Short mmCIF file of C-alpha atoms in Angstrom, two decimals:
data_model
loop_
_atom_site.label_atom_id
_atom_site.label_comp_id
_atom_site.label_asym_id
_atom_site.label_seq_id
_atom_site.Cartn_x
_atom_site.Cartn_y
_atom_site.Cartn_z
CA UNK A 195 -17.22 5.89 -31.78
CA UNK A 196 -19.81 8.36 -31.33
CA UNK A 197 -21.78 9.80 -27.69
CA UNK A 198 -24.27 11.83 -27.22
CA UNK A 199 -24.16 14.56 -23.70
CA UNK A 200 -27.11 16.37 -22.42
CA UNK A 201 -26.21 18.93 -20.70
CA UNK A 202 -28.60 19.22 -17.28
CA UNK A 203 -30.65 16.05 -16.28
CA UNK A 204 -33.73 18.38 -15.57
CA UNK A 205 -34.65 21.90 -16.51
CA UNK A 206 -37.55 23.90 -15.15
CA UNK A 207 -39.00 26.69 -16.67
CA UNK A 208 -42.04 29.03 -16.60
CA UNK A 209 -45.28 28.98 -19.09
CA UNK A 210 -44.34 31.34 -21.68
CA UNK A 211 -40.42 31.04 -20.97
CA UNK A 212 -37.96 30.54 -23.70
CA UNK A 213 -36.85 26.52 -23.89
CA UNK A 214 -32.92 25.65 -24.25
CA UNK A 215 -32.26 22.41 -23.98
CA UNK A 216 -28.49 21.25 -24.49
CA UNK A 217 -26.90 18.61 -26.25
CA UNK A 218 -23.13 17.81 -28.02
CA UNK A 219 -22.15 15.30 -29.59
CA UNK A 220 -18.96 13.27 -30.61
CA UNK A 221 -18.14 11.79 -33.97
CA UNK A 222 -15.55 10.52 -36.14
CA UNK A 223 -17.39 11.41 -39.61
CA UNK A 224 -20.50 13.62 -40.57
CA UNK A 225 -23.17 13.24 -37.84
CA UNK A 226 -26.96 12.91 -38.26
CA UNK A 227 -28.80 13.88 -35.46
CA UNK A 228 -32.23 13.56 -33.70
CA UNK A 229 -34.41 14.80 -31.00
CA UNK A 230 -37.00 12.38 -29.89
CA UNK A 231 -39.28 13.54 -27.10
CA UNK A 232 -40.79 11.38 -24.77
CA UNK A 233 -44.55 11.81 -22.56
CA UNK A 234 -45.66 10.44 -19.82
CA UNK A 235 -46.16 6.69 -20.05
CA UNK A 236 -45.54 7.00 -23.93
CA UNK A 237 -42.69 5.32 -26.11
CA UNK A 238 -40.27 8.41 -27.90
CA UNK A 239 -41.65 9.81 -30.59
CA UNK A 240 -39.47 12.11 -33.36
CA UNK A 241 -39.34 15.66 -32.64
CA UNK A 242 -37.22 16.68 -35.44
CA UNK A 243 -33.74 15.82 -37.08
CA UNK A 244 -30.70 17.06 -39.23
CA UNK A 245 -29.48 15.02 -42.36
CA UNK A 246 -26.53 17.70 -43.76
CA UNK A 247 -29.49 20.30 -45.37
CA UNK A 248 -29.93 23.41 -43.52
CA UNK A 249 -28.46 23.73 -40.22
CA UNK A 250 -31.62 25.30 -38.29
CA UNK A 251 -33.96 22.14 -38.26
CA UNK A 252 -37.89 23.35 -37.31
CA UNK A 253 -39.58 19.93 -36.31
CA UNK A 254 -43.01 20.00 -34.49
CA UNK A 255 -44.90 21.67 -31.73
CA UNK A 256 -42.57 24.81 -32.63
CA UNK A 257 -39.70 23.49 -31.66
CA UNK A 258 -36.38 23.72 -33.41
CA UNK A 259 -32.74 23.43 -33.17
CA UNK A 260 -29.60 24.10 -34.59
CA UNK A 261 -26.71 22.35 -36.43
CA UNK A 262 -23.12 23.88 -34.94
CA UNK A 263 -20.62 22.04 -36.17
CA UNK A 264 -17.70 24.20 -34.76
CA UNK A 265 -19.12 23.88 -31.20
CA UNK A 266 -20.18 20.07 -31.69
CA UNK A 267 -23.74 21.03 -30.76
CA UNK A 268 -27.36 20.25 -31.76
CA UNK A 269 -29.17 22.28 -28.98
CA UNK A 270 -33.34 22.63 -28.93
CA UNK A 271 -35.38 25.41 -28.47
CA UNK A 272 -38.86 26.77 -28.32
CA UNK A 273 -39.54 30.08 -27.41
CA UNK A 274 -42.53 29.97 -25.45
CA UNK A 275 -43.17 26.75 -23.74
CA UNK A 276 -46.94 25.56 -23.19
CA UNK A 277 -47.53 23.56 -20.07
CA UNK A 278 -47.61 20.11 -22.45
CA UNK A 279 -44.41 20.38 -23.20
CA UNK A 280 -43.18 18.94 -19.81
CA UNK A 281 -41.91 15.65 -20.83
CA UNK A 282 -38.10 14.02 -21.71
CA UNK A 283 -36.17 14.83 -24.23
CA UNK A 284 -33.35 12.90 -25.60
CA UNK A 285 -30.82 13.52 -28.40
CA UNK A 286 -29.16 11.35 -30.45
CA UNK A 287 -26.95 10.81 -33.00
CA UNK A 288 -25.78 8.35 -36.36
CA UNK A 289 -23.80 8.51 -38.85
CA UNK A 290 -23.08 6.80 -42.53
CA UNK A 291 -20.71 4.41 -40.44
CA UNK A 292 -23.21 3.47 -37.72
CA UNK A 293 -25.90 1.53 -39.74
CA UNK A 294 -28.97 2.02 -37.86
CA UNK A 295 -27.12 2.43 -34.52
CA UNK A 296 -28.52 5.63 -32.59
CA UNK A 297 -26.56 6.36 -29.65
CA UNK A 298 -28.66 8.44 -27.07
CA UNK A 299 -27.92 10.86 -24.60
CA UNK A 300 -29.16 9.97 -21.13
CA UNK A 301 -31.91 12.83 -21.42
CA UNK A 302 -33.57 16.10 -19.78
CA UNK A 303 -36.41 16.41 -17.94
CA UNK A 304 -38.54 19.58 -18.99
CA UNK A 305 -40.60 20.59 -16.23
CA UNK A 306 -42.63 23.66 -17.29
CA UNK A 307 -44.25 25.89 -14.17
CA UNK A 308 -47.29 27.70 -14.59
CA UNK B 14 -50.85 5.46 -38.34
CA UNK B 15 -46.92 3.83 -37.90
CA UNK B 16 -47.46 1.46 -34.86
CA UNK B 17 -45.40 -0.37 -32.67
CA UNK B 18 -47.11 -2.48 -29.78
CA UNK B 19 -45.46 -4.23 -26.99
CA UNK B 20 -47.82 -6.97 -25.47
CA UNK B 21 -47.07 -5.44 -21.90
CA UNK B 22 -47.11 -2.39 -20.16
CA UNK B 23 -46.19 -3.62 -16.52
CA UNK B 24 -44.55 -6.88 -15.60
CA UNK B 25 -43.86 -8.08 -11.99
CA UNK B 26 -41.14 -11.11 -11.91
CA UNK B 27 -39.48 -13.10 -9.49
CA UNK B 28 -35.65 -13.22 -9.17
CA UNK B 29 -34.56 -16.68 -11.31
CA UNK B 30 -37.59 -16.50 -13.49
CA UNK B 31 -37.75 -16.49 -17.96
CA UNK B 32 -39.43 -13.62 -18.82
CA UNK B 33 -40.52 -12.97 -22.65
CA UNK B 34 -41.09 -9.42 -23.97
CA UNK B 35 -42.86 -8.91 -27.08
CA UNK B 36 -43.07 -6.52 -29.84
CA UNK B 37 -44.77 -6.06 -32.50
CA UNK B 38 -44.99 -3.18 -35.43
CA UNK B 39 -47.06 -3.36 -38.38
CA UNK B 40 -45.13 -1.50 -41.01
CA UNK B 41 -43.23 -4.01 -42.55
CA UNK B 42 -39.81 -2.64 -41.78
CA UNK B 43 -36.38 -4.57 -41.70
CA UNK B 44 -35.22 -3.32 -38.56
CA UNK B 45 -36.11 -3.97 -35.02
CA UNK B 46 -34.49 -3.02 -31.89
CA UNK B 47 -34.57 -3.69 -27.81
CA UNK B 48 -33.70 -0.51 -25.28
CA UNK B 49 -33.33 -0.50 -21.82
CA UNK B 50 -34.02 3.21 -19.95
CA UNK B 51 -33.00 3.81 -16.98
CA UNK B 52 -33.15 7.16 -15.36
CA UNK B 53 -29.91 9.34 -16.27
CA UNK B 54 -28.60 6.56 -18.76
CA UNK B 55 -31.35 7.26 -21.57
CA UNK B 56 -31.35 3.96 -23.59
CA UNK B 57 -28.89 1.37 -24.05
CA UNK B 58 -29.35 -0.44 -26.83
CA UNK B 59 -29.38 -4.30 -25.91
CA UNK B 60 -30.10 -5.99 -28.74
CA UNK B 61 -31.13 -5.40 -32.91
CA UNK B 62 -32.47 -7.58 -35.60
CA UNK B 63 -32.29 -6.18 -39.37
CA UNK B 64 -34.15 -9.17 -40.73
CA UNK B 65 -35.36 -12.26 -39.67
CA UNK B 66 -33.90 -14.96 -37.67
CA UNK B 67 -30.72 -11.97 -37.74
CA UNK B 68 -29.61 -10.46 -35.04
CA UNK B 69 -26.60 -8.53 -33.61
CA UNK B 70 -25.94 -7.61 -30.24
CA UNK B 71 -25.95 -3.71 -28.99
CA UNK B 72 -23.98 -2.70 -25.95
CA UNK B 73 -25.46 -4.53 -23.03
CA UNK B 74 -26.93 -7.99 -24.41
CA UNK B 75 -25.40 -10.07 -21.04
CA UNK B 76 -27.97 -11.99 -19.52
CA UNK B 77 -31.06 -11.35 -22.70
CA UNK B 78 -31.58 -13.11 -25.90
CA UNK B 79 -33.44 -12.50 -28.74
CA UNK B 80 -36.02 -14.75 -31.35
CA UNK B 81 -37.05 -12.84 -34.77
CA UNK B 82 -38.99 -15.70 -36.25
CA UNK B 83 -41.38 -13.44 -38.47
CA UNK B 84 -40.46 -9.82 -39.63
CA UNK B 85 -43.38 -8.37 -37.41
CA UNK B 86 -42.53 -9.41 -34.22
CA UNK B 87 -38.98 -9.22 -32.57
CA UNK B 88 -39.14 -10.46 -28.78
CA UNK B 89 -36.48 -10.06 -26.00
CA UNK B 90 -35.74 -12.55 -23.57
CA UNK B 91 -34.27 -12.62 -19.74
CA UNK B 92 -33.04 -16.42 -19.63
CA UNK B 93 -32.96 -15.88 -15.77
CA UNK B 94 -34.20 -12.63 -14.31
CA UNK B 95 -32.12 -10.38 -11.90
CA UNK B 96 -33.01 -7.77 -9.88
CA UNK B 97 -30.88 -5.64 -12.16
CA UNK B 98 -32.80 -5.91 -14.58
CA UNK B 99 -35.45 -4.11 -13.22
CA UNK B 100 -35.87 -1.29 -15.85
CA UNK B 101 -37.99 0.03 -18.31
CA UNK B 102 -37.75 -1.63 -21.86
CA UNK B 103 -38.56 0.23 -25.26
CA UNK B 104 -39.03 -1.91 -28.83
CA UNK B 105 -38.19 0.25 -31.71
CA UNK B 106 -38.51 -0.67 -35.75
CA UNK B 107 -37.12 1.21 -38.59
CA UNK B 108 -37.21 0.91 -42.14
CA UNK B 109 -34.16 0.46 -44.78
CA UNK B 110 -34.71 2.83 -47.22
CA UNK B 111 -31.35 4.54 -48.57
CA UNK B 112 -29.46 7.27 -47.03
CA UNK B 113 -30.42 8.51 -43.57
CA UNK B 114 -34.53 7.53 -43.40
CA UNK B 115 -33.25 4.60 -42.02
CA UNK B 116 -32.35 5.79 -38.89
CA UNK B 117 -35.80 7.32 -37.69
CA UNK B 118 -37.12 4.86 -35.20
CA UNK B 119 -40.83 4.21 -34.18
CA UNK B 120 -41.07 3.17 -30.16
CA UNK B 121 -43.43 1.45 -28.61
CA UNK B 122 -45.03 2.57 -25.24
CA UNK B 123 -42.43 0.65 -23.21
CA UNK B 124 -42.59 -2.31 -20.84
CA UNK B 125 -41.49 -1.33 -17.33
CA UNK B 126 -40.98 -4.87 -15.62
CA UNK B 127 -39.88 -5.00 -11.69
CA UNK B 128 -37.52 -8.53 -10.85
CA UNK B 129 -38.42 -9.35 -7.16
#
């Protein structure tokens, strides 16, 4: 079996702040892992993912996060958030013995102050 | 442009009624998938189809069915609506390439239907 926690339903930071957003994971076998982020009235849409390359994944709008395998952790950053970045952010997570099953994490709300 | 549409953005239902959902994506893939979001729970999945007239169900598929009749379009089904079922719905499609591609899924912009 394999679960997904997001650590902090909703986060609030300042224009310009660093972004941490938490996540850990459970799994049996090698994970694959996934950030989707979702806007306002929008489906999710990929933000970036890790497939066993390199551990510090950069996806888009200069966001990135990294593989830690000791602490069961896939946590995104961005070190200066813009004011669109407020939006929902979920993790998930797959594996070779999950098909196409993602399992999500129940999410964080990133509300960014100006 | 990958695209996923579903034919609704907000439904209002009565309690007892048969509500269809409908998706489509136009990108040929194998896979197609119904979420449910609710706030705190991110999405359950409810029910997937990886080709057509195939389907398997996810972990909440009590009281919804599901009709894949052409590869396109994958639609979601509340036999008898409940006020539980008030939620937001998301369609999702992904292809089945090898190796981990296949789990990258496209959403659509989400149905949020209210049961009276």
């Amino acid at each position: 079996a394999q679960s997904v926690t997001q650590l902090g339903s909703h986060v609030s930071v300042s224009e310009g702040a660093l972004v941490l957003l938490r996540c850990n994971y459970s799994s049996s076998v090698p994970p694959y892992l996934f950030w989707y982020v979702q806007y306002p009235n929008q489906g999710l849409q990929l933000l970036l993912k890790y497939t066993s390359a390199a551990t510090l994944v950069k996806g888009i709008n200069g966001f990135e996060a990294e593989f830690k395998k000791s602490e069961t952790s896939f946590h995104l950053t961005k070190p200066s958030a813009h004011m669109s970045d407020a939006a929902e952010y979920f993790c998930a997570v797959t594996s070779n013995n999950a098909g196409n099953m993602l399992t999500f994490g129940g999410g964080t709300r990133l509300m960014v102050k100006p | 442009d990958v695209k996923v549409t579903q034919s609704s953005r907000y439904l209002v239902k009565r309690t007892g009624e048969k509500v269809f959902l409908e998706c489509v994506q136009d990108m040929d893939h194998e896979n197609m998938f119904w979420y449910r979001q609710d706030p705190g729970l991110g999405l359950r999945l409810i029910y997937f189809s990886y080709d057509v007239k195939m389907k398997e169900k996810g972990d909440i598929p009590e009281g919804y069915s599901v009709s894949r009749e052409k590869k396109e379009r994958f639609s979601l089904i509340l036999e008898s609506a409940s006020t539980n079922q008030t939620s937001m719905y998301l369609c999702a499609s992904s292809p089945s390439p090898g190796g981990w591609a296949k789990n990258i899924q496209y959403f659509g912009a989400g149905t949020r239907l209210s049961v009276l």
